[in-house]
Amino acid sequence: MFLLWIKVKGLEYVIVHQRWIFVCLFLLPLSVIFDVYYYVRAWLIFKICSAPKLHDQRVRDIQRQVREWRKEGSKTYMCTGRPGWLTVSLRVGKYKKTHKNIMINMMDILEVDTKRQVLRVEPLANMGQVTALLNSIGWTLPVVPELDDLTVGGLVMGTGIESSSHIYGLFQHICVAFELVLADGSLVRCTEEENSDLFHAVPWSCGTLGFLVAAEIKIVPAKSWVKLHYEPVRGLENICKRFTEASENKQNTFVEGLQYTLDTAVIMTGTMTDHAEPDKDIIPFGNNPVFRWIFGWMVPPKISLLKLTQGETIRKLYEQHHVVQDMLIPMKHMQDAITRFHQDINVRLVNEATKYSLFTCLISWVCCVLFQVYPLWLCPFRLPPGRGMVHPKGQEEELYVDIGAYGEPRVKHFEAKASMRQLEKFVRDVHGQRGFGDYSGVQTGEGSMSTDQEPTFTVKLLQLLLLSTYWGMQIWVTFISSFVMDNHLNRHTYGFIQSRLVPFYLHLGSACAFFNLTIYAVYHPSDMLDDKEAFQIFIFFVSVTVAAVNAQWFGQMTSEIMADMHLIEQACGLGQDIGLSSNREAYAKLCDTDVKYRHLSSRLWLYRLLSSLCNLCCIGCNFYSLCYMAENLVTL
């Protein structure tokens, strides 16, 4: 059945909209093999000390490629020859196909000097590789970005920040020396004292000044464990106050926060310790050996493999429906920024920015207009004065916060390029900095469709017919026909018609609700829903569930109980009265004298009540669905 489903839906549809199947069955095991290979390779090279011997040869090879490029006339730009899919960035740069690719195969740790407390490393060594080695000998980096696949070169040339940055600053601030091959093929070493202008210009340069071939980075002694403290905080003022206090407290080795809504957040602080203390787990079975051995050791899949296997369709989906963005802003503006973010700012903010404080509009624009993604990641960092591209406005050290938004934006009718230009202007005006994250815009099509496939006229007509048919039946059976028959038919005739009509009505309504849900779900995949579309799916699901329960249980039981009661009434000469409310005294007397009839009567009242509530619930669901359809009509 699984293979038949793939054949019917198409392989591309399954890979795009049910990607977890491919990830779980193929990419997770492949990620493990990938990691094991690089771990064993790094361990062997470090043990036999071959990396320092090969490093000079690799540098000369890079110099040779650059000089050949110059001899060819420097007709195009140069870039690293590393495939785009190997990077952590969600964006696959097209420039790799048009620029001169310089092959840089430099991924080793060259030296660990515990006396100087310095690590010398090649640019493609990643955080997983570096931390695994340093932890084994009791050391670590002061700033360790959380993704194992992040490379030293990327963190130096781009942005590196982590929850210890409130003490040590950004990743660039723990670097003491860089070695680069420049555009003329020369090898240059730069430090605070030697070639200092170049040393300060390298961070955030995105590789535009030269090819990084080695970096020297500070290291600090490490303990075996980190003890984390989770503090839930309510109220925006309290959140900002507690977050600032925790960030200013240098006794906290690590500080970060997760803001779930305007008024709710969790602030996490951590300190290093030599002993693991028993404590209550958030997931009780999370540390169970079976759980960890079966699942925990495999996740997460490598981003590089996800990118390699994503294909063009998924790449476009990420570009249109995904956000990975960081805003680095002064801590003192945190409360105003988040307040404005949560208020009713919309796309018109671009044209009305002069009405507000630029900075208070910043996060409003980023998160409310651009992203509308919760939770927000809050990470403090120390920004010292100095030269280079990133420094505070004044000449004194200042505490900043990185507000990160990651996930699927929910805003439509949005032009990514123009909006990002406005965002960058906001950042410049408030002396902040946009991190080198990936931005992928949102869908800009009209209407409420979440897919890039517009439903045909036949599909639209079918859904409208199903919805209108169900709604028409509900209004007729529940109100009009019931009123007419109650006033013109005797009790038994009315009951006989209801026993034949209602089951048919309930089953037909269930079928209409089911097909409504199916058609809508096909064109609104779960990984691309906004809030309104998700709620509409929920409404359809409620309608199907309630209608099915009513048809299979409450409605059926009501009909069976009415049939049994009619037999008893006929035996007593009752049931020919016009209207359900007539001759109540006779039926009340029958309840008093006949125990079985009294029991059936009480059961009928209960099941009629439940059936009526289900029916009213379905009427409400269909009314909402009609309103949703009307709201998304372009014209009549």
XYZ file of C-alpha atoms in Angstrom:
636
model
C 0.000 0.000 0.000
C 2.938 2.322 0.734
C 4.398 1.749 -2.758
C 0.939 2.164 -4.305
C 0.525 5.476 -2.462
C 3.891 6.676 -3.826
C 2.880 5.598 -7.323
C -0.454 7.431 -7.127
C 0.875 10.645 -5.523
C 4.166 10.677 -7.373
C 7.666 10.358 -5.945
C 8.306 14.107 -6.004
C 5.142 14.862 -4.011
C 6.095 12.311 -1.354
C 9.674 13.619 -1.070
C 8.476 17.220 -0.771
C 5.458 16.869 1.505
C 6.309 13.681 3.416
C 10.054 14.272 3.594
C 10.328 12.690 7.062
C 10.026 9.224 5.514
C 13.108 9.766 3.363
C 14.980 11.454 6.218
C 14.284 8.690 8.756
C 14.959 5.771 6.443
C 17.977 7.108 4.573
C 19.468 10.394 5.764
C 19.696 9.591 9.487
C 21.747 6.406 8.942
C 23.803 8.180 6.275
C 24.441 11.072 8.688
C 25.800 8.618 11.245
C 28.154 7.090 8.681
C 29.214 10.575 7.587
C 30.023 11.616 11.186
C 31.845 8.370 12.026
C 34.052 8.705 8.974
C 35.117 12.276 9.766
C 35.568 11.542 13.470
C 37.835 8.556 12.804
C 39.746 10.509 10.161
C 40.330 13.487 12.483
C 41.377 11.205 15.363
C 43.904 9.291 13.243
C 45.402 12.431 11.716
C 45.790 14.074 15.120
C 47.335 10.948 16.652
C 49.940 10.514 13.922
C 50.549 14.289 13.769
C 50.329 14.355 9.963
C 48.248 17.551 9.745
C 51.077 20.039 10.461
C 53.312 18.295 7.917
C 50.656 18.455 5.186
C 49.467 21.967 5.997
C 52.330 23.808 4.298
C 51.866 21.703 1.180
C 48.148 22.526 1.076
C 48.876 26.236 1.460
C 51.311 26.128 -1.457
C 48.686 24.393 -3.573
C 46.202 27.203 -2.863
C 48.848 29.790 -3.741
C 49.501 27.947 -7.010
C 45.790 28.045 -7.952
C 45.558 31.770 -7.193
C 48.652 32.564 -9.270
C 47.305 30.532 -12.167
C 44.107 32.576 -11.964
C 46.186 35.758 -12.213
C 48.116 34.413 -15.216
C 44.810 33.654 -16.959
C 43.944 37.329 -16.739
C 41.759 37.405 -13.606
C 38.725 37.299 -15.884
C 36.262 36.266 -13.173
C 35.940 36.272 -9.419
C 37.412 33.584 -7.181
C 35.554 31.540 -4.568
C 36.186 28.442 -2.516
C 35.601 25.198 -4.383
C 33.681 23.629 -1.499
C 30.282 22.389 -2.785
C 27.355 24.527 -1.704
C 25.468 21.580 -0.245
C 28.205 20.998 2.337
C 27.576 24.365 4.034
C 25.162 24.857 6.919
C 23.504 27.759 5.105
C 20.092 26.864 3.697
C 20.916 28.861 0.586
C 22.827 27.131 -2.192
C 24.906 29.859 -3.846
C 24.727 29.908 -7.643
C 27.996 31.831 -7.861
C 29.910 28.561 -7.506
C 29.027 27.782 -11.126
C 30.275 31.084 -12.545
C 33.344 31.894 -10.410
C 36.820 30.411 -10.385
C 36.728 27.605 -7.806
C 39.833 27.410 -5.605
C 40.012 23.984 -3.994
C 40.739 24.268 -0.266
C 41.008 20.861 1.371
C 41.920 22.050 4.862
C 39.901 20.466 7.666
C 42.398 19.464 10.339
C 43.470 20.587 13.798
C 47.108 21.629 13.566
C 48.151 22.235 17.164
C 46.835 22.463 20.717
C 49.095 24.621 22.911
C 47.820 24.362 26.490
C 50.602 26.599 27.825
C 49.602 29.514 25.612
C 45.981 28.330 25.748
C 45.714 28.541 21.965
C 44.357 26.189 19.306
C 45.705 26.387 15.741
C 43.251 24.982 13.241
C 42.455 24.890 9.526
C 39.345 26.695 8.236
C 37.175 23.678 7.374
C 37.519 22.015 10.785
C 34.048 22.063 12.306
C 32.758 22.567 15.838
C 31.957 18.898 16.373
C 35.488 17.927 15.429
C 37.135 20.664 17.538
C 35.053 20.156 20.676
C 35.402 16.364 20.566
C 39.180 16.682 20.586
C 39.402 19.480 23.150
C 36.940 17.882 25.561
C 38.954 14.675 25.550
C 41.927 16.567 26.992
C 39.956 18.806 29.365
C 39.700 21.986 27.296
C 37.092 23.785 25.193
C 36.514 26.928 23.165
C 35.177 29.906 25.136
C 32.456 30.338 22.480
C 31.117 27.080 21.006
C 28.304 27.609 18.455
C 25.764 24.828 18.840
C 25.778 23.206 15.390
C 28.501 20.589 14.923
C 28.776 21.297 11.189
C 29.674 24.975 11.599
C 33.248 25.489 10.419
C 35.936 27.717 11.870
C 36.216 29.603 8.576
C 32.501 30.296 8.454
C 32.438 31.516 12.048
C 35.439 33.787 11.475
C 34.282 35.263 8.166
C 30.629 35.379 9.227
C 28.961 35.421 12.638
C 29.670 33.192 15.619
C 27.607 33.578 18.797
C 26.598 31.328 21.650
C 25.237 31.446 25.185
C 28.690 32.186 26.642
C 29.090 35.292 24.483
C 27.941 37.587 27.311
C 31.392 36.923 28.800
C 33.662 36.315 25.805
C 31.927 38.201 22.998
C 31.491 36.870 19.471
C 33.570 34.065 17.964
C 35.863 36.640 16.352
C 36.788 37.983 19.800
C 38.399 34.680 20.862
C 40.615 34.575 17.737
C 44.205 35.783 18.161
C 45.651 35.271 14.655
C 44.628 34.601 11.059
C 46.644 33.284 8.116
C 45.378 34.196 4.646
C 46.326 33.730 1.022
C 45.629 37.050 -0.694
C 44.598 37.730 -4.280
C 48.226 38.075 -5.401
C 49.043 34.589 -4.056
C 51.012 35.816 -1.037
C 50.660 34.263 2.433
C 50.003 36.751 5.249
C 49.737 36.275 9.010
C 47.833 38.951 10.930
C 47.375 39.567 14.665
C 46.560 42.488 16.942
C 50.158 43.681 16.547
C 51.081 42.365 13.080
C 49.025 43.536 10.073
C 46.433 44.719 12.588
C 44.220 46.479 10.006
C 43.749 43.214 8.153
C 43.258 41.338 11.431
C 40.310 43.560 12.367
C 38.871 43.548 8.847
C 38.710 39.762 8.398
C 35.672 39.062 10.674
C 32.369 39.566 8.819
C 34.239 40.010 5.525
C 32.635 36.861 4.035
C 35.932 35.821 2.458
C 36.288 38.918 0.299
C 39.818 39.776 1.559
C 41.503 36.444 0.987
C 41.372 32.706 1.553
C 41.664 31.789 5.237
C 44.123 28.907 5.642
C 44.596 28.836 9.428
C 43.343 30.502 12.610
C 44.612 30.614 16.175
C 41.847 30.559 18.766
C 41.821 30.865 22.541
C 40.886 27.822 24.607
C 39.827 27.527 28.252
C 39.765 24.662 30.769
C 36.523 22.693 30.657
C 34.609 20.633 33.191
C 32.704 17.468 32.410
C 29.163 18.730 32.889
C 26.983 21.826 32.652
C 24.281 22.408 35.244
C 21.315 24.249 33.724
C 18.707 26.289 35.561
C 15.370 26.968 33.829
C 13.421 30.006 35.044
C 9.952 30.648 33.606
C 9.184 34.378 33.601
C 5.905 36.165 32.906
C 5.408 39.778 31.911
C 7.544 41.503 29.309
C 9.088 43.937 31.780
C 10.088 41.085 34.083
C 11.456 39.081 31.150
C 13.711 41.907 29.978
C 14.799 42.727 33.533
C 15.662 39.132 34.463
C 17.361 38.493 31.132
C 19.532 41.595 31.533
C 20.415 40.691 35.128
C 21.360 37.145 34.145
C 23.455 38.434 31.244
C 25.343 40.905 33.434
C 26.097 38.225 36.032
C 29.509 36.806 35.057
C 28.962 33.902 37.468
C 26.641 32.473 34.830
C 28.838 30.703 32.296
C 25.922 30.375 29.868
C 22.809 32.522 29.381
C 20.040 32.325 26.795
C 16.274 32.648 26.580
C 13.283 31.423 24.623
C 10.361 33.832 24.282
C 7.138 31.986 23.483
C 4.695 34.917 23.503
C 4.788 38.594 24.379
C 4.482 37.826 28.089
C 5.964 34.352 28.524
C 9.557 33.221 28.312
C 12.069 30.836 29.820
C 15.507 32.124 30.821
C 18.240 29.488 31.003
C 21.492 29.913 32.903
C 24.268 27.350 33.161
C 27.462 26.762 35.075
C 30.178 24.155 34.563
C 30.518 21.366 37.120
C 32.601 18.235 37.580
C 29.711 16.079 38.784
C 26.345 15.170 37.324
C 23.547 15.749 39.828
C 20.384 13.619 39.719
C 17.414 15.744 38.755
C 13.941 15.450 37.225
C 13.950 15.112 33.451
C 11.590 17.063 31.224
C 11.100 13.868 29.207
C 10.968 11.068 31.799
C 12.217 8.397 29.396
C 14.695 10.692 27.606
C 17.700 9.150 29.369
C 16.443 5.610 29.071
C 19.211 3.559 27.391
C 16.757 2.028 24.928
C 15.457 5.440 23.850
C 18.918 6.968 23.560
C 20.456 4.024 21.702
C 17.590 3.658 19.227
C 16.858 7.329 18.532
C 19.036 9.810 20.390
C 22.420 8.939 18.890
C 21.196 9.310 15.311
C 19.630 12.745 15.348
C 19.792 15.322 13.952
C 20.395 14.540 10.267
C 23.235 16.498 8.714
C 22.142 19.740 7.076
C 24.581 19.121 4.237
C 22.894 15.808 3.366
C 19.455 17.400 3.574
C 20.583 20.036 1.104
C 22.238 17.479 -1.173
C 19.007 15.486 -1.456
C 16.475 18.292 -1.364
C 16.120 18.840 -5.108
C 14.930 21.965 -6.863
C 11.339 21.817 -5.600
C 12.280 21.649 -1.931
C 14.924 24.339 -2.421
C 12.245 26.665 -3.766
C 9.958 25.797 -0.867
C 12.674 26.767 1.596
C 13.308 30.009 -0.280
C 9.622 30.920 -0.210
C 8.530 29.542 3.139
C 11.402 29.477 5.603
C 13.295 31.960 7.742
C 16.654 31.692 9.483
C 17.473 35.188 10.680
C 19.328 36.878 13.551
C 19.199 40.514 14.627
C 21.956 41.855 16.872
C 20.627 44.820 18.839
C 21.565 46.782 21.989
C 20.176 45.184 25.145
C 18.807 48.522 26.401
C 16.199 48.570 23.598
C 15.018 44.999 24.101
C 11.671 45.744 25.802
C 10.559 48.452 23.383
C 11.528 46.323 20.427
C 9.620 43.237 21.514
C 6.586 45.328 22.506
C 6.373 46.885 19.077
C 6.984 43.497 17.485
C 3.847 42.105 19.086
C 1.556 44.996 18.229
C -0.553 45.287 15.111
C 2.167 46.389 12.711
C 1.620 45.291 9.117
C 3.231 45.691 5.751
C 2.324 49.369 5.663
C 5.025 49.906 8.276
C 7.470 50.241 5.385
C 5.753 53.391 4.204
C 4.891 54.659 7.673
C 8.205 54.092 9.453
C 8.595 57.794 10.209
C 5.620 57.620 12.567
C 7.517 55.372 14.972
C 10.871 55.114 16.612
C 13.083 53.303 14.111
C 14.389 50.848 16.624
C 11.040 49.969 18.155
C 9.867 49.199 14.628
C 12.831 46.918 13.978
C 11.724 43.763 15.693
C 8.111 44.540 14.826
C 9.144 44.452 11.198
C 11.368 41.419 11.503
C 9.131 39.163 13.544
C 5.579 40.433 13.108
C 5.608 41.495 9.471
C 8.446 39.421 8.123
C 8.331 36.248 10.120
C 5.627 35.998 12.791
C 7.600 33.063 14.129
C 7.562 31.970 17.761
C 9.511 31.152 19.844
C 12.230 33.769 19.560
C 15.780 32.876 20.588
C 17.405 35.396 22.927
C 21.175 35.267 23.323
C 23.218 38.024 25.035
C 26.721 38.955 23.935
C 29.421 41.415 24.892
C 30.493 43.797 22.163
C 33.787 45.567 22.940
C 34.862 48.797 21.229
C 37.500 48.633 18.545
C 38.132 48.551 14.854
C 36.472 46.305 12.331
C 32.996 46.034 10.903
C 31.139 45.324 14.167
C 31.468 47.489 17.268
C 29.221 49.614 19.503
C 28.431 53.201 18.612
C 30.509 54.649 21.452
C 33.921 53.857 22.819
C 32.688 51.697 25.688
C 31.818 48.023 25.835
C 28.086 47.393 25.456
C 25.785 44.449 26.070
C 23.800 43.338 23.016
C 21.188 40.647 22.419
C 20.756 38.396 19.426
C 17.053 37.939 18.642
C 16.729 34.926 16.377
C 13.657 33.936 14.365
C 13.721 30.487 12.801
C 10.880 28.720 11.070
C 8.067 29.251 8.590
C 6.702 32.791 8.176
C 2.934 33.221 8.128
C 2.588 36.455 6.207
C 1.381 36.583 2.617
C 1.554 39.273 -0.069
C 5.161 39.989 0.788
C 8.082 40.919 -1.464
C 11.257 39.541 0.056
C 13.864 41.648 -1.751
C 12.289 45.056 -1.103
C 11.459 44.160 2.477
C 14.986 43.020 3.260
C 16.333 46.314 1.956
C 14.037 48.143 4.374
C 15.081 45.846 7.187
C 18.760 46.513 6.572
C 18.073 50.254 6.640
C 16.374 49.891 10.030
C 19.367 48.004 11.377
C 21.831 50.621 10.161
C 19.811 53.464 11.640
C 19.755 51.953 15.128
C 23.442 50.927 15.085
C 22.574 47.250 15.155
C 23.624 44.455 12.833
C 21.799 41.799 10.853
C 23.451 38.427 11.347
C 24.667 36.434 8.382
C 21.713 34.084 8.549
C 19.660 32.882 5.639
C 16.571 34.735 4.649
C 13.991 33.074 2.539
C 10.865 35.063 1.840
C 7.246 34.062 2.032
C 4.691 33.151 -0.541
C 3.414 36.128 -2.470
C 0.512 34.602 -4.341
C -3.091 35.730 -3.994
C -5.662 33.797 -2.035
C -5.178 31.152 0.582
C -3.367 28.427 -1.298
C -0.306 26.926 0.374
C 0.957 24.941 -2.559
C 2.473 25.992 -5.836
C -0.191 23.943 -7.635
C -3.451 25.806 -8.241
C -6.516 23.518 -7.996
C -8.461 23.094 -11.188
C -11.906 24.584 -11.780
C -13.423 21.117 -11.344
C -11.827 20.677 -7.921
C -12.996 24.107 -6.759
C -16.518 23.448 -8.029
C -16.617 20.030 -6.334
C -15.674 21.476 -2.952
C -18.233 24.259 -3.233
C -20.939 21.735 -4.201
C -20.088 19.454 -1.293
C -20.042 22.287 1.222
C -23.253 23.900 -0.061
C -25.028 20.526 -0.262
C -24.162 19.702 3.327
C -25.157 23.173 4.523
C -28.467 23.025 2.610
C -29.322 19.615 4.096
C -28.534 20.857 7.592
C -30.778 23.902 7.300
C -33.630 21.907 5.716
C -33.594 18.883 8.013
C -32.814 20.720 11.255
C -35.147 23.684 10.927
C -37.557 23.768 7.978
C -38.700 20.136 7.625
C -38.793 19.595 11.395
C -41.025 22.644 11.877
C -43.387 21.658 9.031
C -43.755 18.002 10.041
C -44.188 18.848 13.722
C -47.187 21.022 12.925
C -48.863 18.851 10.264
C -48.096 15.161 10.986
C -49.104 12.849 13.798
C -46.500 11.613 16.233
C -45.926 8.167 14.703
C -45.846 9.348 11.091
C -43.353 12.048 12.057
C -41.212 9.478 13.879
C -41.376 7.038 10.955
C -40.199 9.691 8.484
C -37.442 10.814 10.845
C -36.203 7.237 11.322
C -35.789 6.889 7.557
C -34.616 10.428 6.770
C -32.157 11.219 9.591
C -29.748 8.239 9.141
C -29.517 9.023 5.411
C -28.960 12.710 6.207
C -26.260 11.941 8.801
C -24.349 9.485 6.616
C -24.506 11.730 3.564
C -23.329 14.652 5.717
C -20.404 12.585 7.012
C -19.379 11.777 3.444
C -19.561 15.455 2.414
C -17.473 16.477 5.419
C -14.896 13.770 4.710
C -14.454 14.780 1.069
C -14.296 18.457 2.053
C -11.422 17.659 4.405
C -9.657 15.449 1.862
C -9.794 17.981 -0.990
C -8.642 20.837 1.221
C -5.809 18.812 2.796
C -4.432 17.727 -0.592
C -3.872 21.356 -1.590
C -2.727 22.495 1.872
C 0.178 20.257 3.026
C 0.852 20.329 6.762
C 4.379 21.725 6.341
C 3.085 24.848 4.571
C 0.028 25.891 6.604
C -0.502 29.308 8.089
C -2.712 29.806 11.176
C -5.986 30.307 9.292
C -5.388 27.341 7.018
C -4.448 25.136 9.968
C -7.645 26.176 11.774
C -9.704 25.470 8.656
C -8.191 21.980 8.518
C -9.127 21.581 12.183
C -12.713 22.727 11.488
C -13.082 20.193 8.679
C -11.653 17.475 10.915
C -14.072 18.313 13.751
C -16.966 18.266 11.310
C -15.978 14.824 9.982
C -15.446 13.359 13.446
C -18.647 14.721 14.985
C -20.759 13.829 11.953
C -19.395 10.280 11.927
C -20.056 9.798 15.651
C -23.592 11.147 15.229
C -24.298 8.910 12.232
C -22.868 5.717 13.734
C -24.010 6.099 17.318
C -26.263 8.906 18.551
C -28.535 9.096 15.479
C -28.802 5.332 15.184
C -29.591 4.858 18.864
C -32.244 7.585 18.677
C -34.017 5.825 15.793
C -33.934 2.427 17.545
C -35.296 3.825 20.811
C -38.102 5.693 18.989
C -39.130 2.469 17.194
C -39.395 0.584 20.525
C -41.405 3.423 22.094
C -43.836 3.533 19.152
C -44.689 -0.134 19.645
C -45.607 0.501 23.258
C -47.594 3.650 22.337
C -49.544 1.785 19.626
C -50.487 -0.907 22.138
C -51.939 1.854 24.373
C -53.776 3.625 21.532
C -51.414 6.570 21.434
C -49.357 8.142 18.650
C -52.007 9.621 16.347
C -51.890 13.115 17.883
C -50.788 15.997 15.665
C -47.619 17.629 16.967
C -45.038 16.315 19.396
C -46.251 18.593 22.198
C -49.913 17.500 22.158
C -51.590 15.143 24.677
C -48.638 15.313 27.069
C -50.704 14.072 30.019
C -51.319 10.682 28.371
C -47.655 10.121 27.645
C -46.664 11.249 31.138
C -49.162 8.760 32.610
C -47.711 6.012 30.396
C -44.240 6.799 31.765
C -45.553 6.440 35.305
C -47.254 3.091 34.677
C -44.766 1.418 32.294
C -41.217 1.016 33.597
C -39.799 0.005 30.206
C -41.386 3.008 28.493
C -40.048 5.324 31.183
C -36.535 3.904 30.726
C -36.752 4.284 26.938
C -38.040 7.841 27.309
C -35.099 8.903 29.485
C -32.632 7.305 27.076
C -34.319 8.980 24.104
C -33.969 12.388 25.781
C -30.242 11.810 26.374
C -29.437 10.583 22.854
C -31.568 13.288 21.235
C -29.663 15.895 23.221
C -26.282 14.472 22.206
C -27.356 14.108 18.587
C -28.672 17.677 18.513
C -25.417 19.018 19.984
C -23.412 17.150 17.344
C -25.677 18.484 14.612
C -25.346 22.057 15.888
C -21.569 21.630 16.066
C -21.491 20.556 12.399
C -23.712 23.504 11.460
C -21.260 25.844 13.208
C -18.287 24.227 11.444
C -19.921 24.571 8.041
C -20.877 28.189 8.738
C -17.228 28.961 9.557
C -16.105 27.155 6.387
C -18.533 29.215 4.307
C -17.189 32.411 5.906
C -13.629 31.264 5.157
C -14.503 30.574 1.522
C -16.239 33.958 1.189
C -13.267 35.753 2.738
C -10.933 34.293 0.120
C -13.116 34.987 -2.897
C -11.502 37.520 -5.215
C -14.856 38.565 -6.670
C -18.379 37.286 -7.146
